[in-house]
Amino acid sequence: MSVNVITVENIKLILSSVIDPNTHKDFVSSKSLKNISIHGTDNGAEITLEIELAYPAKSQIAAIQKSIQNALTSLPGVANVNVQISTKIVSHTVQRGLKLLPQVKNIIAVASGKGGVGKSTTASNLALALAAEGASVGLLDADIYGPSQPMMMGITGRPETKDGKTMEPLEKYGLQVSSMGFMIDPDEPMVWRGPMVTQALQQLLTQTNWRDLDYLIVDMPPGTGDIQLTLSQKVPVTGAVIVTTPQDIALLDARKGLRMFEKVDIPILGVVENMSTHICSQCNHTEAIFGAGGGEKMCAEYGVDFLGALPLTMSIREQTDAGKPTVVADPDGQVAQIYKDIARKVAIKVAEKAKDISSKFPTIVVKND
């Protein structure tokens, strides 16, 4: 095939059969393919194109480039293929009647029906994994009664205010973090009633100067009571991740959390099964001490995605206790890769949602003369 018969249509035809390993869709029908150019050289055609991903994927770029280059260099007459990959993360729809927060494109709630299932550990590692893939990420510790993110993230100090009305998020490992734990002593109990807790959380959310976030991960309080329901109705959430363990009692409460989000029209992005298996630190023997397959069974029952399963290992506990969660403590380890895979699935689920177009409409003000 000569240079002059290598056309944009040829290229699109080839790439319509090249599948993104993360979305499982081809690059043409997903509208990821952009700006194709073809230049003739003495050695043959040189093709330049851009792939625009709707999810952060720094660790996936080389593999995606290679798959496209391999496909197009199979065309006779092609001398070289340049593939430029970019990411464009946009805002997606939230509950009807709620407006997006300024400087925050998407809010992801990480929730559980009960405490003790590793929700906060999952939230911090999910946030860190999204940041590692190139996204701008914030982490809001919404557990007013028992804020754990300051310890898990290894952050001390008090937030600063520049105008006396709002506060700056504290930063660690590339995340912007806000928590009630930054404003109280670690041993001080929060003896507040529900309305005060709800108001405090809304202030943390709206009076923190988040800076151009692609995702804000909200570590929700455990449970499905009035506080959780009120927050779900007042916070503009793009989607929720449910954390459970395989244990029957945990799954029972996780189902309640899932149904709560359904009632307030918040999509479930998927379920994470924590403590799926125990790995012995001495002999590496693996045992399902809390049962097996419970998370996947629940997902099949409710028609939601199973995002992944994490083992019960001493290293996860040690790393979070030391203020350095697994994704930053051992970024190339097996557990960190599971967190990154879960984060990528969550980002893709968000990207598949309808886009928020409210910002494109002008604000109409009616005045009575």
Short mmCIF file of C-alpha atoms in Angstrom, two decimals:
data_model
loop_
_atom_site.label_atom_id
_atom_site.label_comp_id
_atom_site.label_asym_id
_atom_site.label_seq_id
_atom_site.Cartn_x
_atom_site.Cartn_y
_atom_site.Cartn_z
CA MET A 1 0.00 0.00 0.00
CA SER A 2 1.48 3.36 -0.99
CA VAL A 3 1.48 6.51 1.12
CA ASN A 4 -1.29 8.17 -0.83
CA VAL A 5 -3.78 5.39 -0.09
CA ILE A 6 -3.17 5.42 3.66
CA THR A 7 -6.13 7.50 4.72
CA VAL A 8 -7.85 8.58 7.92
CA GLU A 9 -10.53 6.02 7.10
CA ASN A 10 -7.89 3.26 6.93
CA ILE A 11 -6.57 4.28 10.31
CA LYS A 12 -10.03 4.42 11.90
CA LEU A 13 -10.85 1.00 10.48
CA ILE A 14 -7.72 -0.50 12.02
CA LEU A 15 -8.24 1.20 15.40
CA SER A 16 -11.90 0.16 15.55
CA SER A 17 -10.57 -3.31 16.40
CA VAL A 18 -7.97 -2.16 18.95
CA ILE A 19 -9.46 -2.46 22.43
CA ASP A 20 -8.64 -0.30 25.43
CA PRO A 21 -7.69 -2.93 28.05
CA ASN A 22 -9.25 -0.83 30.80
CA THR A 23 -12.62 0.17 29.33
CA HIS A 24 -12.88 -2.89 27.05
CA LYS A 25 -14.08 -0.60 24.25
CA ASP A 26 -12.33 0.26 21.00
CA PHE A 27 -10.72 3.68 20.62
CA VAL A 28 -12.99 4.75 17.76
CA SER A 29 -16.47 4.02 19.12
CA SER A 30 -15.44 5.42 22.52
CA LYS A 31 -14.50 8.68 20.76
CA SER A 32 -11.02 8.58 22.27
CA LEU A 33 -9.32 8.94 18.89
CA LYS A 34 -8.46 12.55 18.06
CA ASN A 35 -6.47 14.62 15.53
CA ILE A 36 -5.12 12.15 12.98
CA SER A 37 -2.45 13.43 10.59
CA ILE A 38 -0.55 11.62 7.84
CA HIS A 39 2.75 12.85 6.37
CA GLY A 40 4.68 11.29 3.54
CA THR A 41 8.43 10.72 3.99
CA ASP A 42 11.13 9.06 1.88
CA ASN A 43 10.69 5.91 3.97
CA GLY A 44 6.90 5.86 3.90
CA ALA A 45 3.99 7.37 5.80
CA GLU A 46 4.34 8.89 9.22
CA ILE A 47 1.12 8.85 11.25
CA THR A 48 0.50 11.09 14.25
CA LEU A 49 -2.63 10.79 16.36
CA GLU A 50 -3.94 11.59 19.81
CA ILE A 51 -5.82 9.36 22.23
CA GLU A 52 -7.84 11.26 24.82
CA LEU A 53 -8.73 9.15 27.85
CA ALA A 54 -11.56 10.07 30.21
CA TYR A 55 -9.83 8.48 33.19
CA PRO A 56 -6.35 8.88 34.76
CA ALA A 57 -3.98 6.21 33.47
CA LYS A 58 -0.34 7.20 33.83
CA SER A 59 0.72 3.60 34.36
CA GLN A 60 -1.19 2.44 31.27
CA ILE A 61 0.18 4.90 28.71
CA ALA A 62 3.11 2.84 27.43
CA ALA A 63 0.96 -0.28 26.90
CA ILE A 64 -1.76 1.67 25.08
CA GLN A 65 0.79 3.39 22.85
CA LYS A 66 2.39 0.05 22.01
CA SER A 67 -0.90 -1.63 21.09
CA ILE A 68 -1.83 1.21 18.71
CA GLN A 69 1.63 1.39 17.16
CA ASN A 70 1.67 -2.37 16.59
CA ALA A 71 -1.73 -2.24 14.90
CA LEU A 72 -0.92 0.66 12.56
CA THR A 73 2.62 -0.40 11.60
CA SER A 74 1.03 -3.55 10.17
CA LEU A 75 -0.27 -1.33 7.33
CA PRO A 76 2.06 -1.58 4.31
CA GLY A 77 3.79 1.72 3.65
CA VAL A 78 3.71 2.97 7.25
CA ALA A 79 7.16 4.05 8.42
CA ASN A 80 6.40 5.48 11.85
CA VAL A 81 3.48 5.99 14.26
CA ASN A 82 3.48 8.69 16.93
CA VAL A 83 0.80 8.25 19.59
CA GLN A 84 0.15 11.09 22.02
CA ILE A 85 -2.01 10.19 25.00
CA SER A 86 -3.77 12.77 27.13
CA THR A 87 -6.37 12.64 29.89
CA LYS A 88 -9.44 14.84 30.13
CA ILE A 89 -11.48 14.36 33.29
CA VAL A 90 -14.80 16.22 33.34
CA SER A 91 -17.68 16.71 35.78
CA HIS A 92 -20.49 14.19 35.80
CA THR A 93 -24.07 14.35 37.00
CA VAL A 94 -25.05 14.24 40.67
CA GLN A 95 -28.38 13.99 42.52
CA ARG A 96 -31.16 16.10 41.06
CA GLY A 97 -31.43 19.53 42.63
CA LEU A 98 -27.84 19.69 43.89
CA LYS A 99 -25.07 21.83 42.40
CA LEU A 100 -21.48 20.78 42.00
CA LEU A 101 -18.93 22.27 44.34
CA PRO A 102 -16.63 24.92 42.87
CA GLN A 103 -13.21 23.47 42.01
CA VAL A 104 -14.43 19.87 42.48
CA LYS A 105 -15.40 17.90 39.38
CA ASN A 106 -16.49 14.61 40.94
CA ILE A 107 -17.23 13.49 44.50
CA ILE A 108 -16.90 9.78 45.29
CA ALA A 109 -18.31 8.54 48.60
CA VAL A 110 -16.61 5.54 50.20
CA ALA A 111 -19.08 3.97 52.61
CA SER A 112 -19.87 0.88 54.64
CA GLY A 113 -22.90 -0.28 56.53
CA LYS A 114 -20.84 -0.90 59.65
CA GLY A 115 -17.48 0.02 61.15
CA GLY A 116 -14.38 -2.14 61.25
CA VAL A 117 -14.39 -3.30 57.62
CA GLY A 118 -11.44 -1.20 56.46
CA LYS A 119 -13.41 1.62 54.86
CA SER A 120 -10.99 4.40 55.81
CA THR A 121 -7.98 2.36 54.69
CA THR A 122 -9.70 1.76 51.36
CA ALA A 123 -10.60 5.45 51.00
CA SER A 124 -7.03 6.68 51.59
CA ASN A 125 -5.48 4.11 49.25
CA LEU A 126 -8.13 4.75 46.60
CA ALA A 127 -7.35 8.49 46.72
CA LEU A 128 -3.60 7.84 46.56
CA ALA A 129 -4.03 5.40 43.67
CA LEU A 130 -5.99 7.96 41.61
CA ALA A 131 -3.30 10.55 42.33
CA ALA A 132 -0.58 8.08 41.30
CA GLU A 133 -2.33 7.70 37.96
CA GLY A 134 -2.11 11.46 37.40
CA ALA A 135 -5.37 12.86 38.75
CA SER A 136 -5.79 15.85 41.06
CA VAL A 137 -7.34 14.33 44.19
CA GLY A 138 -8.71 15.45 47.55
CA LEU A 139 -9.61 13.37 50.60
CA LEU A 140 -12.36 14.47 52.99
CA ASP A 141 -12.57 12.67 56.33
CA ALA A 142 -16.32 12.78 56.97
CA ASP A 143 -16.20 10.60 60.07
CA ILE A 144 -16.67 13.40 62.61
CA TYR A 145 -16.94 11.09 65.62
CA GLY A 146 -13.85 9.05 64.78
CA PRO A 147 -11.62 10.82 62.25
CA SER A 148 -8.80 8.47 61.28
CA GLN A 149 -7.32 10.03 58.15
CA PRO A 150 -4.88 12.33 60.02
CA MET A 151 -3.18 9.25 61.49
CA MET A 152 -3.47 7.14 58.35
CA MET A 153 -2.02 9.89 56.17
CA GLY A 154 0.60 10.89 58.73
CA ILE A 155 -0.59 14.51 58.87
CA THR A 156 -0.32 16.76 61.90
CA GLY A 157 -0.98 20.46 62.32
CA ARG A 158 -3.89 22.86 62.00
CA PRO A 159 -5.44 24.22 58.80
CA GLU A 160 -4.62 27.83 57.91
CA THR A 161 -7.12 30.47 56.88
CA LYS A 162 -6.30 33.35 54.57
CA ASP A 163 -9.61 35.22 54.77
CA GLY A 164 -10.96 34.23 58.18
CA LYS A 165 -13.88 32.40 56.53
CA THR A 166 -12.37 29.44 54.71
CA MET A 167 -9.48 27.10 55.37
CA GLU A 168 -6.71 25.61 53.29
CA PRO A 169 -6.51 21.82 52.98
CA LEU A 170 -3.42 20.16 54.40
CA GLU A 171 -1.31 18.24 51.89
CA LYS A 172 0.51 14.94 51.95
CA TYR A 173 1.60 12.50 49.24
CA GLY A 174 0.09 14.78 46.59
CA LEU A 175 -3.39 14.79 48.16
CA GLN A 176 -5.40 17.71 49.52
CA VAL A 177 -6.86 16.56 52.85
CA SER A 178 -9.49 17.98 55.21
CA SER A 179 -10.60 16.42 58.50
CA MET A 180 -12.18 17.37 61.80
CA GLY A 181 -9.21 15.54 63.28
CA PHE A 182 -7.01 18.49 62.32
CA MET A 183 -9.00 20.79 64.60
CA ILE A 184 -9.34 18.73 67.78
CA ASP A 185 -6.97 16.86 70.07
CA PRO A 186 -6.71 13.14 69.19
CA ASP A 187 -8.12 12.10 72.59
CA GLU A 188 -11.00 14.58 72.58
CA PRO A 189 -14.43 12.92 72.10
CA MET A 190 -17.01 14.55 69.82
CA VAL A 191 -20.14 14.59 71.97
CA TRP A 192 -22.34 16.17 69.32
CA ARG A 193 -25.86 15.36 68.23
CA GLY A 194 -26.73 14.56 64.63
CA PRO A 195 -27.60 18.07 63.34
CA MET A 196 -24.30 19.48 64.65
CA VAL A 197 -22.35 16.69 62.95
CA THR A 198 -24.13 17.26 59.65
CA GLN A 199 -23.46 20.99 59.83
CA ALA A 200 -19.80 20.41 60.70
CA LEU A 201 -19.34 18.12 57.73
CA GLN A 202 -21.00 20.54 55.33
CA GLN A 203 -18.66 23.24 56.58
CA LEU A 204 -15.63 20.98 56.07
CA LEU A 205 -16.84 20.25 52.57
CA THR A 206 -17.81 23.74 51.43
CA GLN A 207 -15.41 25.91 53.43
CA THR A 208 -12.25 24.07 52.45
CA ASN A 209 -10.43 25.75 49.55
CA TRP A 210 -10.16 22.72 47.32
CA ARG A 211 -7.97 23.49 44.32
CA ASP A 212 -9.11 22.17 40.94
CA LEU A 213 -9.89 18.59 41.98
CA ASP A 214 -10.71 15.87 39.47
CA TYR A 215 -11.95 13.68 42.33
CA LEU A 216 -12.80 14.27 45.97
CA ILE A 217 -12.87 11.02 47.93
CA VAL A 218 -15.20 11.25 50.94
CA ASP A 219 -14.51 8.80 53.76
CA MET A 220 -18.09 8.50 55.02
CA PRO A 221 -19.09 7.73 58.62
CA PRO A 222 -20.01 4.06 59.08
CA GLY A 223 -23.67 3.13 59.28
CA THR A 224 -26.92 4.04 57.54
CA GLY A 225 -28.62 6.30 60.05
CA ASP A 226 -29.95 9.84 59.91
CA ILE A 227 -26.49 11.43 59.57
CA GLN A 228 -25.52 9.29 56.58
CA LEU A 229 -28.89 9.77 54.89
CA THR A 230 -28.80 13.55 55.39
CA LEU A 231 -25.27 13.77 54.00
CA SER A 232 -26.26 11.69 50.99
CA GLN A 233 -29.11 14.11 50.29
CA LYS A 234 -27.07 17.31 50.70
CA VAL A 235 -23.64 16.44 49.28
CA PRO A 236 -23.46 16.38 45.44
CA VAL A 237 -22.11 12.84 44.96
CA THR A 238 -21.12 11.43 41.57
CA GLY A 239 -21.11 7.85 42.82
CA ALA A 240 -20.49 5.61 45.82
CA VAL A 241 -18.13 2.74 46.58
CA ILE A 242 -19.31 0.21 49.16
CA VAL A 243 -16.70 -1.52 51.33
CA THR A 244 -17.49 -4.83 53.03
CA THR A 245 -15.88 -8.03 54.23
CA PRO A 246 -17.00 -11.54 53.20
CA GLN A 247 -18.55 -12.07 56.64
CA ASP A 248 -22.34 -12.50 56.58
CA ILE A 249 -22.99 -9.82 59.22
CA ALA A 250 -20.86 -7.29 57.31
CA LEU A 251 -22.62 -8.13 54.06
CA LEU A 252 -25.99 -7.65 55.74
CA ASP A 253 -25.03 -4.09 56.70
CA ALA A 254 -23.34 -3.42 53.35
CA ARG A 255 -26.65 -4.21 51.65
CA LYS A 256 -28.30 -1.54 53.79
CA GLY A 257 -25.66 0.98 52.72
CA LEU A 258 -26.18 0.09 49.09
CA ARG A 259 -29.95 0.49 49.36
CA MET A 260 -29.54 3.85 51.13
CA PHE A 261 -27.62 5.27 48.18
CA GLU A 262 -30.19 3.86 45.76
CA LYS A 263 -32.97 5.67 47.64
CA VAL A 264 -31.26 9.04 47.20
CA ASP A 265 -30.39 8.39 43.52
CA ILE A 266 -26.63 8.03 43.99
CA PRO A 267 -25.19 5.43 41.61
CA ILE A 268 -23.19 2.57 43.10
CA LEU A 269 -19.83 2.48 41.33
CA GLY A 270 -19.06 -0.91 42.81
CA VAL A 271 -18.19 -3.01 45.84
CA VAL A 272 -14.77 -3.62 47.38
CA GLU A 273 -14.32 -6.74 49.48
CA ASN A 274 -11.78 -6.14 52.23
CA MET A 275 -10.08 -8.86 54.30
CA SER A 276 -11.05 -11.31 51.58
CA THR A 277 -8.36 -13.80 52.57
CA HIS A 278 -5.81 -13.91 55.38
CA ILE A 279 -2.18 -14.28 54.31
CA CYS A 280 0.08 -15.64 57.03
CA SER A 281 3.15 -13.45 57.51
CA GLN A 282 5.23 -16.52 58.44
CA CYS A 283 4.38 -19.09 55.78
CA ASN A 284 2.24 -17.13 53.25
CA HIS A 285 -0.58 -19.63 53.67
CA THR A 286 -3.86 -18.14 52.42
CA GLU A 287 -7.13 -18.81 54.21
CA ALA A 288 -10.64 -17.32 53.83
CA ILE A 289 -11.22 -16.88 57.56
CA PHE A 290 -14.27 -14.58 57.07
CA GLY A 291 -15.88 -16.68 54.36
CA ALA A 292 -15.53 -16.58 50.59
CA GLY A 293 -17.36 -15.02 47.66
CA GLY A 294 -19.76 -12.91 49.71
CA GLY A 295 -18.96 -9.61 47.98
CA GLU A 296 -19.30 -11.06 44.49
CA LYS A 297 -22.58 -12.73 45.42
CA MET A 298 -23.96 -9.42 46.68
CA CYS A 299 -22.89 -7.68 43.47
CA ALA A 300 -24.64 -10.31 41.37
CA GLU A 301 -27.75 -9.96 43.52
CA TYR A 302 -27.96 -6.17 43.10
CA GLY A 303 -26.50 -5.84 39.61
CA VAL A 304 -23.47 -3.77 40.60
CA ASP A 305 -19.78 -4.17 39.76
CA PHE A 306 -17.36 -6.11 41.93
CA LEU A 307 -14.31 -3.85 41.95
CA GLY A 308 -11.83 -6.15 43.64
CA ALA A 309 -10.80 -8.07 46.74
CA LEU A 310 -8.05 -7.17 49.18
CA PRO A 311 -6.27 -9.59 51.50
CA LEU A 312 -5.99 -9.28 55.26
CA THR A 313 -2.26 -8.75 55.75
CA MET A 314 -0.19 -7.34 58.56
CA SER A 315 1.60 -4.97 56.17
CA ILE A 316 -1.59 -3.00 55.35
CA ARG A 317 -2.22 -2.43 59.06
CA GLU A 318 1.40 -1.53 59.81
CA GLN A 319 1.62 0.90 56.91
CA THR A 320 -1.56 2.80 57.75
CA ASP A 321 -0.65 2.91 61.46
CA ALA A 322 2.68 4.44 60.43
CA GLY A 323 0.96 7.17 58.39
CA LYS A 324 2.10 5.78 55.05
CA PRO A 325 -0.68 3.82 53.29
CA THR A 326 0.18 0.88 51.08
CA VAL A 327 0.02 2.72 47.74
CA VAL A 328 2.88 5.02 48.81
CA ALA A 329 4.64 2.61 51.21
CA ASP A 330 4.99 -0.17 48.63
CA PRO A 331 3.85 1.31 45.29
CA ASP A 332 5.04 -1.65 43.20
CA GLY A 333 3.76 -4.34 45.56
CA GLN A 334 0.88 -6.70 44.86
CA VAL A 335 -1.58 -5.03 47.25
CA ALA A 336 -0.84 -1.55 45.83
CA GLN A 337 -1.53 -2.90 42.35
CA ILE A 338 -4.93 -4.16 43.55
CA TYR A 339 -5.76 -0.71 44.92
CA LYS A 340 -4.65 0.91 41.64
CA ASP A 341 -6.76 -1.52 39.62
CA ILE A 342 -9.80 -0.73 41.80
CA ALA A 343 -9.16 3.02 41.44
CA ARG A 344 -8.96 2.72 37.67
CA LYS A 345 -12.26 0.82 37.58
CA VAL A 346 -13.89 3.50 39.74
CA ALA A 347 -12.60 6.29 37.47
CA ILE A 348 -13.89 4.47 34.39
CA LYS A 349 -17.31 3.98 35.99
CA VAL A 350 -17.41 7.73 36.70
CA ALA A 351 -16.35 8.51 33.11
CA GLU A 352 -19.20 6.39 31.77
CA LYS A 353 -21.79 8.50 33.60
CA ALA A 354 -23.62 11.35 31.90
CA LYS A 355 -21.63 14.58 31.86
CA ASP A 356 -22.75 17.56 33.89
CA ILE A 357 -23.70 20.34 31.48
CA SER A 358 -25.18 22.81 33.97
CA SER A 359 -22.10 25.04 33.70
CA LYS A 360 -22.88 25.58 30.01
CA PHE A 361 -26.18 27.22 30.76
CA PRO A 362 -26.27 30.91 31.71
CA THR A 363 -27.69 31.90 35.08
CA ILE A 364 -31.03 33.59 34.54
CA VAL A 365 -32.00 36.28 37.00
CA VAL A 366 -35.56 37.66 36.94
CA LYS A 367 -35.90 41.22 38.20
CA ASN A 368 -39.10 43.08 38.94
CA ASP A 369 -38.84 46.67 37.68
#
